[in-house]
Short mmCIF file of C-alpha atoms in Angstrom, two decimals:
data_model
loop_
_atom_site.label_atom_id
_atom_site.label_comp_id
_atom_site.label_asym_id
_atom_site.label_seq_id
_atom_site.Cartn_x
_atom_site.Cartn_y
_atom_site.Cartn_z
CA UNK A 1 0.00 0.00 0.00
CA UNK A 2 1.46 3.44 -1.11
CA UNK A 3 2.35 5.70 1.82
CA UNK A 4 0.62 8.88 2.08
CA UNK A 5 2.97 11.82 2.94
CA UNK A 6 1.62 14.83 4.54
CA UNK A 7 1.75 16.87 0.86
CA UNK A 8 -0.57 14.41 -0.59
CA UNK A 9 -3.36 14.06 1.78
CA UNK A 10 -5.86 11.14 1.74
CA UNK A 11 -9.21 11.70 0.42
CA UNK A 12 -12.58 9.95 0.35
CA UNK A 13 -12.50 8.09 -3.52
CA UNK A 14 -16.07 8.89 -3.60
CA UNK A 15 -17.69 12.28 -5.40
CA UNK A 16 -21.26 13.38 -6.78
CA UNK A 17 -19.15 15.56 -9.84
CA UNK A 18 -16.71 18.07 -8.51
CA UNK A 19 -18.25 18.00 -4.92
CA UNK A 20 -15.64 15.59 -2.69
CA UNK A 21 -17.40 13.68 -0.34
CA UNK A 22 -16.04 12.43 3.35
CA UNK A 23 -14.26 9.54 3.99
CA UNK A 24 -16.89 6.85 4.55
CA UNK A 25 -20.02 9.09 2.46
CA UNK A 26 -21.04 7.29 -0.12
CA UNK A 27 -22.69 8.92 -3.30
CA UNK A 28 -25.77 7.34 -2.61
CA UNK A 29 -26.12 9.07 1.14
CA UNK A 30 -25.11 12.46 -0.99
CA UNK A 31 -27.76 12.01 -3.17
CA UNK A 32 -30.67 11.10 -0.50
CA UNK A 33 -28.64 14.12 1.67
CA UNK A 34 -29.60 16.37 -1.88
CA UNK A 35 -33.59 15.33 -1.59
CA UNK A 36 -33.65 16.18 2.05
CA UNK A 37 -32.00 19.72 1.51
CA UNK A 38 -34.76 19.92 -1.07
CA UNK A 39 -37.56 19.04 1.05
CA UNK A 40 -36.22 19.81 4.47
CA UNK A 41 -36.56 23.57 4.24
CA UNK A 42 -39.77 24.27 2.12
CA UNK A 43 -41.60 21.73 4.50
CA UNK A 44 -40.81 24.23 7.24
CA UNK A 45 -41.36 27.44 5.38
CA UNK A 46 -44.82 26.97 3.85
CA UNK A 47 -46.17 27.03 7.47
CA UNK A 48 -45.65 30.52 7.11
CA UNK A 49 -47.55 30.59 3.53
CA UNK A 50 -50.17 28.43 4.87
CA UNK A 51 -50.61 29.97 7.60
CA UNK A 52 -51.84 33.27 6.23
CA UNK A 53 -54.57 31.07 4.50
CA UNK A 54 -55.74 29.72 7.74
CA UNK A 55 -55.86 33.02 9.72
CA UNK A 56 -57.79 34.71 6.93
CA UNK A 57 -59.95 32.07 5.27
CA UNK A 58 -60.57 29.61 8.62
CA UNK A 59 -60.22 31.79 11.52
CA UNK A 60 -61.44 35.63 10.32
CA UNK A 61 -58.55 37.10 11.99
CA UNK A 62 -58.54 41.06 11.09
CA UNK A 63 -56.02 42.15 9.22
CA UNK A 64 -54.52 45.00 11.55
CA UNK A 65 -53.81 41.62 14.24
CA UNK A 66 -52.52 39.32 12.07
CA UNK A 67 -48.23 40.89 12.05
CA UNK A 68 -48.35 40.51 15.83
CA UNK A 69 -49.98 37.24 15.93
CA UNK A 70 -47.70 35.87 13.76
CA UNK A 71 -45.03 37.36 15.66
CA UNK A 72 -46.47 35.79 18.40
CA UNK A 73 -46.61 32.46 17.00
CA UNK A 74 -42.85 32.07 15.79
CA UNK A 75 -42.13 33.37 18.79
CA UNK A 76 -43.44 30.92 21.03
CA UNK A 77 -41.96 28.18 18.53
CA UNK A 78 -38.50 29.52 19.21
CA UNK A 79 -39.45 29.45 22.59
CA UNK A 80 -40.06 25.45 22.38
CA UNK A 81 -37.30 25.00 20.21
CA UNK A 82 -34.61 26.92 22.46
CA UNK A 83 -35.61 24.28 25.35
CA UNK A 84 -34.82 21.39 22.86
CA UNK A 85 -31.96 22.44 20.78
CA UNK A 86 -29.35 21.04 23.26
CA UNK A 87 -31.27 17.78 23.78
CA UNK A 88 -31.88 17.07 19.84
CA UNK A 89 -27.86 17.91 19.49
CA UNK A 90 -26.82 14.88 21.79
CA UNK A 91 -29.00 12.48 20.40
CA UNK A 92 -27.63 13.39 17.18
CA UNK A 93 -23.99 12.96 18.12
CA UNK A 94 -25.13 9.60 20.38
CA UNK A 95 -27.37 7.88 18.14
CA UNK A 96 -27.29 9.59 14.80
CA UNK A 97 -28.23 11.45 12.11
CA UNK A 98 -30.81 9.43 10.30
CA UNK A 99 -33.63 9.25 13.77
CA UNK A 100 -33.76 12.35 14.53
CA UNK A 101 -33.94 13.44 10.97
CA UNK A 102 -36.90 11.08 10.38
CA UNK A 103 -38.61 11.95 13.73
CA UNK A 104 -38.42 15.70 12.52
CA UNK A 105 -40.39 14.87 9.18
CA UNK A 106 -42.83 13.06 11.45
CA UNK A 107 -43.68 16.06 14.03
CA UNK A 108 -43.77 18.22 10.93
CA UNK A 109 -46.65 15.71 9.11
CA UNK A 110 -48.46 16.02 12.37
CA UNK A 111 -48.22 19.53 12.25
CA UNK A 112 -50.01 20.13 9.10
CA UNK A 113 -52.79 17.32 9.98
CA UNK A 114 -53.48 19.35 12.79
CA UNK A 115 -53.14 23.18 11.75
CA UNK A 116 -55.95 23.54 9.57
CA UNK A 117 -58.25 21.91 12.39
CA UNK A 118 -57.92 24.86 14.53
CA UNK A 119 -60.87 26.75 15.73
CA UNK A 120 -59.20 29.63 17.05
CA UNK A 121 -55.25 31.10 17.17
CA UNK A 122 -55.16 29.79 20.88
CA UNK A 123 -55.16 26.49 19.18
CA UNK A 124 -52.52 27.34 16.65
CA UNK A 125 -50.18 27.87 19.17
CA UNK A 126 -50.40 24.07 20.76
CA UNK A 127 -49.73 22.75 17.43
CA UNK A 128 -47.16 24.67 17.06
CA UNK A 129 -45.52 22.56 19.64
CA UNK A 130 -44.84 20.01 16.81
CA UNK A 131 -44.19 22.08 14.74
CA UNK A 132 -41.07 23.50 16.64
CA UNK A 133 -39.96 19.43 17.75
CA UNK A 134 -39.88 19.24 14.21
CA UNK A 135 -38.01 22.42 13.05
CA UNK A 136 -35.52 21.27 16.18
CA UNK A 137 -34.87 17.59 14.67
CA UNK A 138 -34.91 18.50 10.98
CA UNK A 139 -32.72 22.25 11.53
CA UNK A 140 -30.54 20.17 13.78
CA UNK A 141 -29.58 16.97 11.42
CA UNK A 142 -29.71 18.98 8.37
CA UNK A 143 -26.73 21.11 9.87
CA UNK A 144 -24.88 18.11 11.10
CA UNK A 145 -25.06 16.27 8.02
CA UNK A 146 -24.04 19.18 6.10
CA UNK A 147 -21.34 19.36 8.16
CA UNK A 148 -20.37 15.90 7.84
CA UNK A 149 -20.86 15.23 4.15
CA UNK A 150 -17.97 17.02 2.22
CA UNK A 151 -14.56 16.57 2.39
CA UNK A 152 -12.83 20.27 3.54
CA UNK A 153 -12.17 21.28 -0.13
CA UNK A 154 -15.41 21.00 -0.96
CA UNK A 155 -17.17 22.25 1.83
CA UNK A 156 -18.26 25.56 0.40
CA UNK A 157 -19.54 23.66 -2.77
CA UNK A 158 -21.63 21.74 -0.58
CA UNK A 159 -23.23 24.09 1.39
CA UNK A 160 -24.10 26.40 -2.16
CA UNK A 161 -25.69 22.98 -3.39
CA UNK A 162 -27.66 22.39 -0.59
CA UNK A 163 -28.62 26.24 -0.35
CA UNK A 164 -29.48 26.16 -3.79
CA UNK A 165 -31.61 22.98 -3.26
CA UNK A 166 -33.12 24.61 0.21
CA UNK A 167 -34.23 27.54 -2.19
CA UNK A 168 -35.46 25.18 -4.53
CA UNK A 169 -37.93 23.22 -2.36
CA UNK A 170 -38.95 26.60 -1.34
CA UNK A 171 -39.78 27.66 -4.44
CA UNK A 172 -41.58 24.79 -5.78
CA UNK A 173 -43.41 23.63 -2.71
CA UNK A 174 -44.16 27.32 -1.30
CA UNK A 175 -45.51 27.89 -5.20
CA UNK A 176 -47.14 24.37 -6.16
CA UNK A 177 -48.95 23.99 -2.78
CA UNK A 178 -49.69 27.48 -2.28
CA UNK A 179 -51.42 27.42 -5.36
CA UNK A 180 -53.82 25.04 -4.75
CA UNK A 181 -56.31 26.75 -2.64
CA UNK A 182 -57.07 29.03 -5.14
CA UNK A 183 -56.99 25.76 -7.36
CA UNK A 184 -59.87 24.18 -5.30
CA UNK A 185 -62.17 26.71 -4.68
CA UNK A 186 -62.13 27.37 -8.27
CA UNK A 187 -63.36 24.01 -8.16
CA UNK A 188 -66.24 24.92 -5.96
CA UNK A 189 -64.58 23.53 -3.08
CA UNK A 190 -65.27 25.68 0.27
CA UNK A 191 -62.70 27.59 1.32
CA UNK A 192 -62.51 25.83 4.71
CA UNK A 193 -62.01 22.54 2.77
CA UNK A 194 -59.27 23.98 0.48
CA UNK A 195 -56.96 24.99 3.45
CA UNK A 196 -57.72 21.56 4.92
CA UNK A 197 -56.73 19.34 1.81
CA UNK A 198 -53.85 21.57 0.64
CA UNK A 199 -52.19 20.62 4.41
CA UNK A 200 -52.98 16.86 4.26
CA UNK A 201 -51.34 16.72 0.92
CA UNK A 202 -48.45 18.98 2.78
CA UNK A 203 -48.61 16.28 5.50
CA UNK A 204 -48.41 13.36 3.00
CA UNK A 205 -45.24 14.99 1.37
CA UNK A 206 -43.40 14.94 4.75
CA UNK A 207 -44.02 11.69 5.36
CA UNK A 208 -42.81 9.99 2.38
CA UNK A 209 -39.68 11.77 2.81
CA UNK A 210 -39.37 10.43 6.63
CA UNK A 211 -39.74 7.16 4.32
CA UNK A 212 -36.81 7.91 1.94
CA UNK A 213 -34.69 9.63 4.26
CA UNK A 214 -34.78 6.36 6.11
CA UNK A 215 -33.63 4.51 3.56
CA UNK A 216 -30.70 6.68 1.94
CA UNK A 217 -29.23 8.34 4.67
CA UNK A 218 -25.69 6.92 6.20
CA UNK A 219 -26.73 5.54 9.73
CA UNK A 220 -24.57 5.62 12.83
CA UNK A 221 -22.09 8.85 13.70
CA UNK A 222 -19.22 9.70 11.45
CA UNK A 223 -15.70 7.57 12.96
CA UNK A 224 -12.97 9.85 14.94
CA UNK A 225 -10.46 9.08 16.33
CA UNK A 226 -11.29 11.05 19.36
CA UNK A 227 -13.55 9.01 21.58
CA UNK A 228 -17.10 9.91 22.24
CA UNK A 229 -17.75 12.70 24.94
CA UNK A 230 -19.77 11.75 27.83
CA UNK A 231 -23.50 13.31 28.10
CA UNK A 232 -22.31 15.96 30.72
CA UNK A 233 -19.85 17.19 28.49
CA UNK A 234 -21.52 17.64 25.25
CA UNK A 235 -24.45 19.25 27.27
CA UNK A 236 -21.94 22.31 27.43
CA UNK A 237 -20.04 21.63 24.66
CA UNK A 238 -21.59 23.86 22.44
CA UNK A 239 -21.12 27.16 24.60
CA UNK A 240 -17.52 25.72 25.42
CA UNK A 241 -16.07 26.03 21.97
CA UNK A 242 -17.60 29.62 21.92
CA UNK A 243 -14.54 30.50 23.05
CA UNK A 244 -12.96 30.25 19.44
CA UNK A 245 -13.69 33.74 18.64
CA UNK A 246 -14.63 31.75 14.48
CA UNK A 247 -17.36 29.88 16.64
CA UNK A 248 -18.68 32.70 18.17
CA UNK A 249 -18.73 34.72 15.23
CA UNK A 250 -20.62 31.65 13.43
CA UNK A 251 -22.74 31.99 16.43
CA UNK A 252 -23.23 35.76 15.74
CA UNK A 253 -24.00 35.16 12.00
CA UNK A 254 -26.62 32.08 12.69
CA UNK A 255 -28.33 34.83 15.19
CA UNK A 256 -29.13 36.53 11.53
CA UNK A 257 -28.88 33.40 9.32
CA UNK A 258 -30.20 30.57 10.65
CA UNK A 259 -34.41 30.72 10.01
CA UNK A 260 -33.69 33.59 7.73
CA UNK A 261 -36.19 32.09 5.13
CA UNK A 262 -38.21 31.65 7.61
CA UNK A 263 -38.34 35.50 8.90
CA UNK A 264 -38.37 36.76 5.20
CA UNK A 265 -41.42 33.99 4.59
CA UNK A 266 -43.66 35.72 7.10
CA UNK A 267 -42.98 39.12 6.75
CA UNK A 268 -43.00 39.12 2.39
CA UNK A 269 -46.19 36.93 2.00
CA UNK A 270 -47.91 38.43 5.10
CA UNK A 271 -47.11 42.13 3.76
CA UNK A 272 -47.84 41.51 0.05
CA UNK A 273 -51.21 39.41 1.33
CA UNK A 274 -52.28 42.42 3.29
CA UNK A 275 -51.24 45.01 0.14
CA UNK A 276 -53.36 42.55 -2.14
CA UNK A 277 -56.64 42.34 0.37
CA UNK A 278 -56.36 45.75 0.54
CA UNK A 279 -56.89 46.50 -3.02
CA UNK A 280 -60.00 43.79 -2.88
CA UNK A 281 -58.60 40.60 -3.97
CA UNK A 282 -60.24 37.58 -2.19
CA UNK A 283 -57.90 35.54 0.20
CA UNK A 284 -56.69 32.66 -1.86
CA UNK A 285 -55.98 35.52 -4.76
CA UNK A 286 -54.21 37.77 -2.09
CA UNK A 287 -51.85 34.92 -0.06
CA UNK A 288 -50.59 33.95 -3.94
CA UNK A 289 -50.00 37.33 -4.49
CA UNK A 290 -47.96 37.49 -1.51
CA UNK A 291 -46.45 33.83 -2.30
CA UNK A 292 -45.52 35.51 -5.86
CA UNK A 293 -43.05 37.81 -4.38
CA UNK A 294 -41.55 35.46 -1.59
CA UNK A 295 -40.72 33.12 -4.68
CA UNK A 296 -39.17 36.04 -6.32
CA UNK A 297 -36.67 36.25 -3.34
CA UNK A 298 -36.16 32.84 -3.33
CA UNK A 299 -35.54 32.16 -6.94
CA UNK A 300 -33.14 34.91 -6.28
CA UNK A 301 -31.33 32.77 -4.00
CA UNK A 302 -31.35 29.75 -5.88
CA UNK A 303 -29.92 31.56 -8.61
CA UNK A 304 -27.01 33.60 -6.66
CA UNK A 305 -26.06 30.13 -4.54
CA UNK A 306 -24.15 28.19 -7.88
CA UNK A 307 -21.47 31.69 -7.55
CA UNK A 308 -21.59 32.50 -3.88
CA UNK A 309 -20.28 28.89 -3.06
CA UNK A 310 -16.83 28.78 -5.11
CA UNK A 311 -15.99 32.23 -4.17
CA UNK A 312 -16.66 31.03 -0.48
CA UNK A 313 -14.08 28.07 -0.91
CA UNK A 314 -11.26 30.82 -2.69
CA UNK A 315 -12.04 32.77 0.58
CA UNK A 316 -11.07 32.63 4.63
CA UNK A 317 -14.18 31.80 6.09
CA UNK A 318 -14.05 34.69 8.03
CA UNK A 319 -13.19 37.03 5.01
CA UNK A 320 -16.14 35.42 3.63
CA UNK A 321 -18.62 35.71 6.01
CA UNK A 322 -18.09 39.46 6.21
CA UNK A 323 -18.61 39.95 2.25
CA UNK A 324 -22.10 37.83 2.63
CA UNK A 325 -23.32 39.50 5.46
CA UNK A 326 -22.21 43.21 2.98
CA UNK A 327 -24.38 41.62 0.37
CA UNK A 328 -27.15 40.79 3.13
CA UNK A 329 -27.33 44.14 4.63
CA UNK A 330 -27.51 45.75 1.09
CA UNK A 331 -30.56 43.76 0.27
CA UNK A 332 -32.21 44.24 3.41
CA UNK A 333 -31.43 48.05 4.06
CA UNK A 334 -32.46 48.66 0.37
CA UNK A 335 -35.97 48.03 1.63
CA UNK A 336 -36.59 51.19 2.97
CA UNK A 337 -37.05 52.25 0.12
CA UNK A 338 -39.51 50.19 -1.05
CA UNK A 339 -43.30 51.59 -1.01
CA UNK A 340 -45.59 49.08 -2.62
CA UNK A 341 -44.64 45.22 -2.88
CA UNK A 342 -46.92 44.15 -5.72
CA UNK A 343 -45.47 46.54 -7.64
CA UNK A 344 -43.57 45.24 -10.82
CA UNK A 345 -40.49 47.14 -9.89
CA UNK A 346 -40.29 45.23 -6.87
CA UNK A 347 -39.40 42.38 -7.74
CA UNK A 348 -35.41 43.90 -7.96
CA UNK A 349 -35.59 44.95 -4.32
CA UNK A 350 -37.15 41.16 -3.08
CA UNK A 351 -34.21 39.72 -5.79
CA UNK A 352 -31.39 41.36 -3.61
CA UNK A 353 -33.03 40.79 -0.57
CA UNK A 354 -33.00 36.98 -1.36
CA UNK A 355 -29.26 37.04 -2.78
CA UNK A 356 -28.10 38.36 0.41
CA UNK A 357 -30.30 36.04 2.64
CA UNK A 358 -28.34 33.16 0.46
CA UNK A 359 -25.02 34.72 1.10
CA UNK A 360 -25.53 34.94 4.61
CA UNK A 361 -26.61 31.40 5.11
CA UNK A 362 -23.58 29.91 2.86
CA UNK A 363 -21.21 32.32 5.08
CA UNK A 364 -22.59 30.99 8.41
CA UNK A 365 -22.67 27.58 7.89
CA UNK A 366 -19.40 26.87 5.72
CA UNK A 367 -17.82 28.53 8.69
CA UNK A 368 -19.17 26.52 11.16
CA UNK A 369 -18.53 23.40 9.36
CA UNK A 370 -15.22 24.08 9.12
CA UNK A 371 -14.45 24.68 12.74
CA UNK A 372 -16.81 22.39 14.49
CA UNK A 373 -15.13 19.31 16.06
CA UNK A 374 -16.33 16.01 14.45
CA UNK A 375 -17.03 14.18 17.76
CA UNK A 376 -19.04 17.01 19.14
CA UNK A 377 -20.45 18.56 15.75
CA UNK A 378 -24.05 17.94 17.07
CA UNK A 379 -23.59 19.42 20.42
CA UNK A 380 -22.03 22.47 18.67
CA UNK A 381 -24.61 22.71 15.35
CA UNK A 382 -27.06 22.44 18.43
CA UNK A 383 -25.63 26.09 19.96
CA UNK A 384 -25.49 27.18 16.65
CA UNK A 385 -29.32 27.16 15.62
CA UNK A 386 -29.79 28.06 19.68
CA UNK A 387 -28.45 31.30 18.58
CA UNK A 388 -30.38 31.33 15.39
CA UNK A 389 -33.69 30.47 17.24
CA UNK A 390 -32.77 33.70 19.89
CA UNK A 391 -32.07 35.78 16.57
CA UNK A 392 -35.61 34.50 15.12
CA UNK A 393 -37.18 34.79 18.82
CA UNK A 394 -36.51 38.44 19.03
CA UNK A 395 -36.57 39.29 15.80
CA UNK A 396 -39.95 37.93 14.45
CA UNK A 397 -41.32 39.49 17.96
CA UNK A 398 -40.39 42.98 17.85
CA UNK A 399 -40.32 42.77 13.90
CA UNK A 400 -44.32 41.48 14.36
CA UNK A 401 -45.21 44.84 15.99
CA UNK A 402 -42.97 46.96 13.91
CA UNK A 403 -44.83 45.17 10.93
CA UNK A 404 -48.32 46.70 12.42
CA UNK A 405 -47.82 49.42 14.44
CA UNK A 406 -45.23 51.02 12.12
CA UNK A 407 -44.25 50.58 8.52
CA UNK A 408 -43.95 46.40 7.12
CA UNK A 409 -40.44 47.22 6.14
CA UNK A 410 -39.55 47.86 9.49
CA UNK A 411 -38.35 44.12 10.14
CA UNK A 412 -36.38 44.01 7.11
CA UNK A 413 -34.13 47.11 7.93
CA UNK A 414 -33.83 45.68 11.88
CA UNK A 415 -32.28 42.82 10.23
CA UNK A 416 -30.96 45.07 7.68
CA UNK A 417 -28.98 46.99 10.78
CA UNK A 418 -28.18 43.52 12.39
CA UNK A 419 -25.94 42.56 9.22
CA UNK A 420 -24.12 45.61 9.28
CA UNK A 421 -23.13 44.92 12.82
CA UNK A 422 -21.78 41.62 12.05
CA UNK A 423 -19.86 43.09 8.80
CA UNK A 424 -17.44 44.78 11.84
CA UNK A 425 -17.17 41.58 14.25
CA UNK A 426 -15.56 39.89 10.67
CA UNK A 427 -12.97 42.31 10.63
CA UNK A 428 -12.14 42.11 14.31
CA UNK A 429 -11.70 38.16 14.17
CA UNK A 430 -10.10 38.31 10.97
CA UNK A 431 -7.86 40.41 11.95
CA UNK A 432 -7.13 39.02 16.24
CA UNK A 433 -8.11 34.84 14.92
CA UNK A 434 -7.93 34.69 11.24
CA UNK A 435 -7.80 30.86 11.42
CA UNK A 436 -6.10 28.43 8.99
CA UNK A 437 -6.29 28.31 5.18
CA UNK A 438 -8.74 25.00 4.31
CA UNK A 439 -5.69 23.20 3.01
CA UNK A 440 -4.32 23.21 6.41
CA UNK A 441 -7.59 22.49 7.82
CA UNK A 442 -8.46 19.50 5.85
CA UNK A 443 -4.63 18.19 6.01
CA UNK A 444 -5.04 18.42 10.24
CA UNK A 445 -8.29 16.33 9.42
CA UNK A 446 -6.96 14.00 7.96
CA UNK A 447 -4.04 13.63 10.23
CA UNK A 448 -6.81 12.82 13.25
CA UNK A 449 -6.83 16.83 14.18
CA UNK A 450 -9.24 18.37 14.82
CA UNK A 451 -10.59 22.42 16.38
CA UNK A 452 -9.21 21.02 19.69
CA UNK A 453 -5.98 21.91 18.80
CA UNK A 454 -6.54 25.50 17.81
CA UNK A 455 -4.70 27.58 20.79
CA UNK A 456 -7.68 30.02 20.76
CA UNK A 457 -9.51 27.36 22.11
CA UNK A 458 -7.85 26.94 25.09
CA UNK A 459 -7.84 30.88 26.98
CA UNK A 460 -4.01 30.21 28.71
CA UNK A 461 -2.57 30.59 25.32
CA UNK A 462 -4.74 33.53 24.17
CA UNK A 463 -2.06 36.50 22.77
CA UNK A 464 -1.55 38.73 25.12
CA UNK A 465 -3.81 36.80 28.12
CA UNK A 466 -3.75 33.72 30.47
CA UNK A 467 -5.66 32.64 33.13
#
């Protein structure tokens, strides 16, 4: 057997085209891992969609409520989610992917059996206690696996793929499903009864791919070298490594980044569903009006993700995660200027909103892939959409009454604000913790090194500090 010298590092044989896959990943887990990054994230957004339906068509809500009750709602799902976050993170790194991924598909199928049941918004908000176990297992293994999946080198590939695939499912589900309301009363179908067999078909989609996930997806936990960390210590694990200022700044960005879609989903369709009942369109007519201009955004994304990703892998991470979160603020700032959404003209402000909400969630999570340790990569990936539930927690809740008691671009320039932020805590760590090049990074992997060994980790051999 040829010797492999510390130039010529040793590499997984297997690839899906130029994306390198991890040693152990076989194309067949990278293709199911594709279908799930096309399902995983439209299955969770068209709540949103959906659920501008129901408060209109089912429930009568009045139109001047409805930003702070669905402020209210995410909110209280973040709320879930932050308690479970931690717990979903060690099963992931103790029993694996591939459970908790299914069991998230399952709790979101329940979800949608159950939402358009409701008789008032009190009930909304117990079923949205599935719905947030769900968003918790599926946000959780999608993050791991994405982690796990490519080797180093093609790590920012990766992530664009399964960005552009996220956008994708978005797209087509948010579009094909949210169509179909307007499809079946047109039908003569009761309104009532068009919200409730649009969700069971919803449902029936989630399933099936809690079926085929089960199937394709590698079982078990990636091999390391390391051995596996007791509970107690990956219980803390996550808020341990925060002290590699990369971590924490991936931290900072998922505040912003992770749920993104899902802030953008309730705000765009909720505003242009509002601007479009307004004007006297009926419900169904208004919420695809509003679904219109979300898919605008996120074709926008899909489109943007193929040339984000390579530029990310030419980059530092950290470099690169303070040019998305540039791009991210100019999209979301640029709203302010913005005065009707159903406008044709906007469609080039939702387009840069939605290539900046892609840049932002390539920068995030190619960063945090890259300095997660493997044997505690679901303990950390669990901190890391902790922080992005917080950012959508307190964003969605002051952004709901911004949305009606001031202007509905209001939320988009607080995030707008929060991206500029971040573009300055880049500099800082690229300038105090720059971090390694990937060719260093992937050469320590595959010498059995890992973020462990970074000296930032460890605050005795901080420049300048000690204990």
């Amino acid at each position: 057997m040829t010797q492999t010298t510390a130039s010529e590092p040793p590499h997984s044989a297997h690839r899906i085209g130029p994306i390198y896959l991890a040693p152990g990943v076989m194309p067949f887990h990278g293709w199911t891992f594709f279908y799930a990054g096309f399902v995983s994230i439209g299955l969770i957004v068209f709540i949103t969609i959906g659920q501008t339906y129901i408060l209109n068509e089912h429930l009568n809500i009045p139109i001047e409520e409805q930003g702070t009750l669905s402020g209210d709602l995410v909110f209280w799902t973040e709320v879930v989610a932050l308690l479970l976050f931690i717990p979903a993170g060690i099963l992931i790194d103790k029993i694996g992917r591939r459970p908790i991924y299914i069991a998230g598909f399952m709790l979101t199928a329940a979800c949608y059996v159950l939402y358009p049941l409701a008789g008032s918004a009190e009930d909304l908000f117990i079923y949205r206690i599935f719905y947030a176990m769900g968003i918790v297992a599926i946000a959780g293994a999608l993050s791991t696996v994405l982690a796990d999946y490519p080797a180093e080198r093609s790590r920012g590939k990766l992530v664009a793929i399964i960005g552009m695939l996220n956008g994708l499912g978005i797209v087509i589900i948010g579009q094909m499903f949210g169509a179909f309301p307007d499809i079946f009363t047109g039908m003569g179908v009761s309104g009532t009864d068009a919200g409730l067999y649009t969700f069971l078909m919803v449902a029936a989609l989630a399933a099936i791919s809690a079926v085929i996930i089960g199937f394709g997806l590698k079982p078990g936990v990636p091999p390391s070298r390391e051995p596996q960390p007791p509970v107690r210590e990956l219980l803390f694990t996550g808020f341990a490594q925060a002290r590699n200022p990369r971590i924490l700044l991936s931290y900072g960005a998922a505040f912003i980044a992770r749920g993104d879609q899902s802030i953008n989903a309730t705000f765009v369709v909720l505003w242009g569903t509002t601007v479009g009942i307004g004007m006297g369109m009926s419900s169904g007519e208004a919420v695809m009006q509003g679904t219109i201009i979300f898919i605008v955004t996120q074709v926008a994304a899909l489109v943007s993700a193929p040339f984000l990703g390579p530029i990310i892998d030419r980059l530092n991470r950290v470099t690169a995660l303070g040019v998305c979160m540039a791009i991210a603020a100019a999209g979301n700032l640029a709203m302010f200027f913005l005065a009707n959404p159903l406008a044709t003209y906007a469609y080039a402000f939702f387009a840069l909103m939605g290539i900046g909400q892609m840049a932002v969630f390539l920068g995030a999570q190619s960063l945090i892939g890259q300095e997660a340790p493997k044997p505690k990569r679901g303990s950390v990936l669990a901190a890391f959409n902790i922080s992005g539930a917080l950012g959508i927690l307190l964003i969605v809740l002051i952004g709901g009454r911004l949305f009606d008691q001031i202007d509905p671009r209001a939320p988009f320039i607080l995030v707008g604000i929060i991206n500029f932020l971040l573009i300055f805590a880049s500099l800082w760590v690229r300038i105090k913790a720059p971090g390694k090049t990937i060719s260093q990074v992937e050469l320590e992997r595959d010498a059995g090194l890992g973020a462990e060994d970074d000296p930032w980790i460890d605050p005795t051999h901080r420049p300048g500090g000690g204990t």
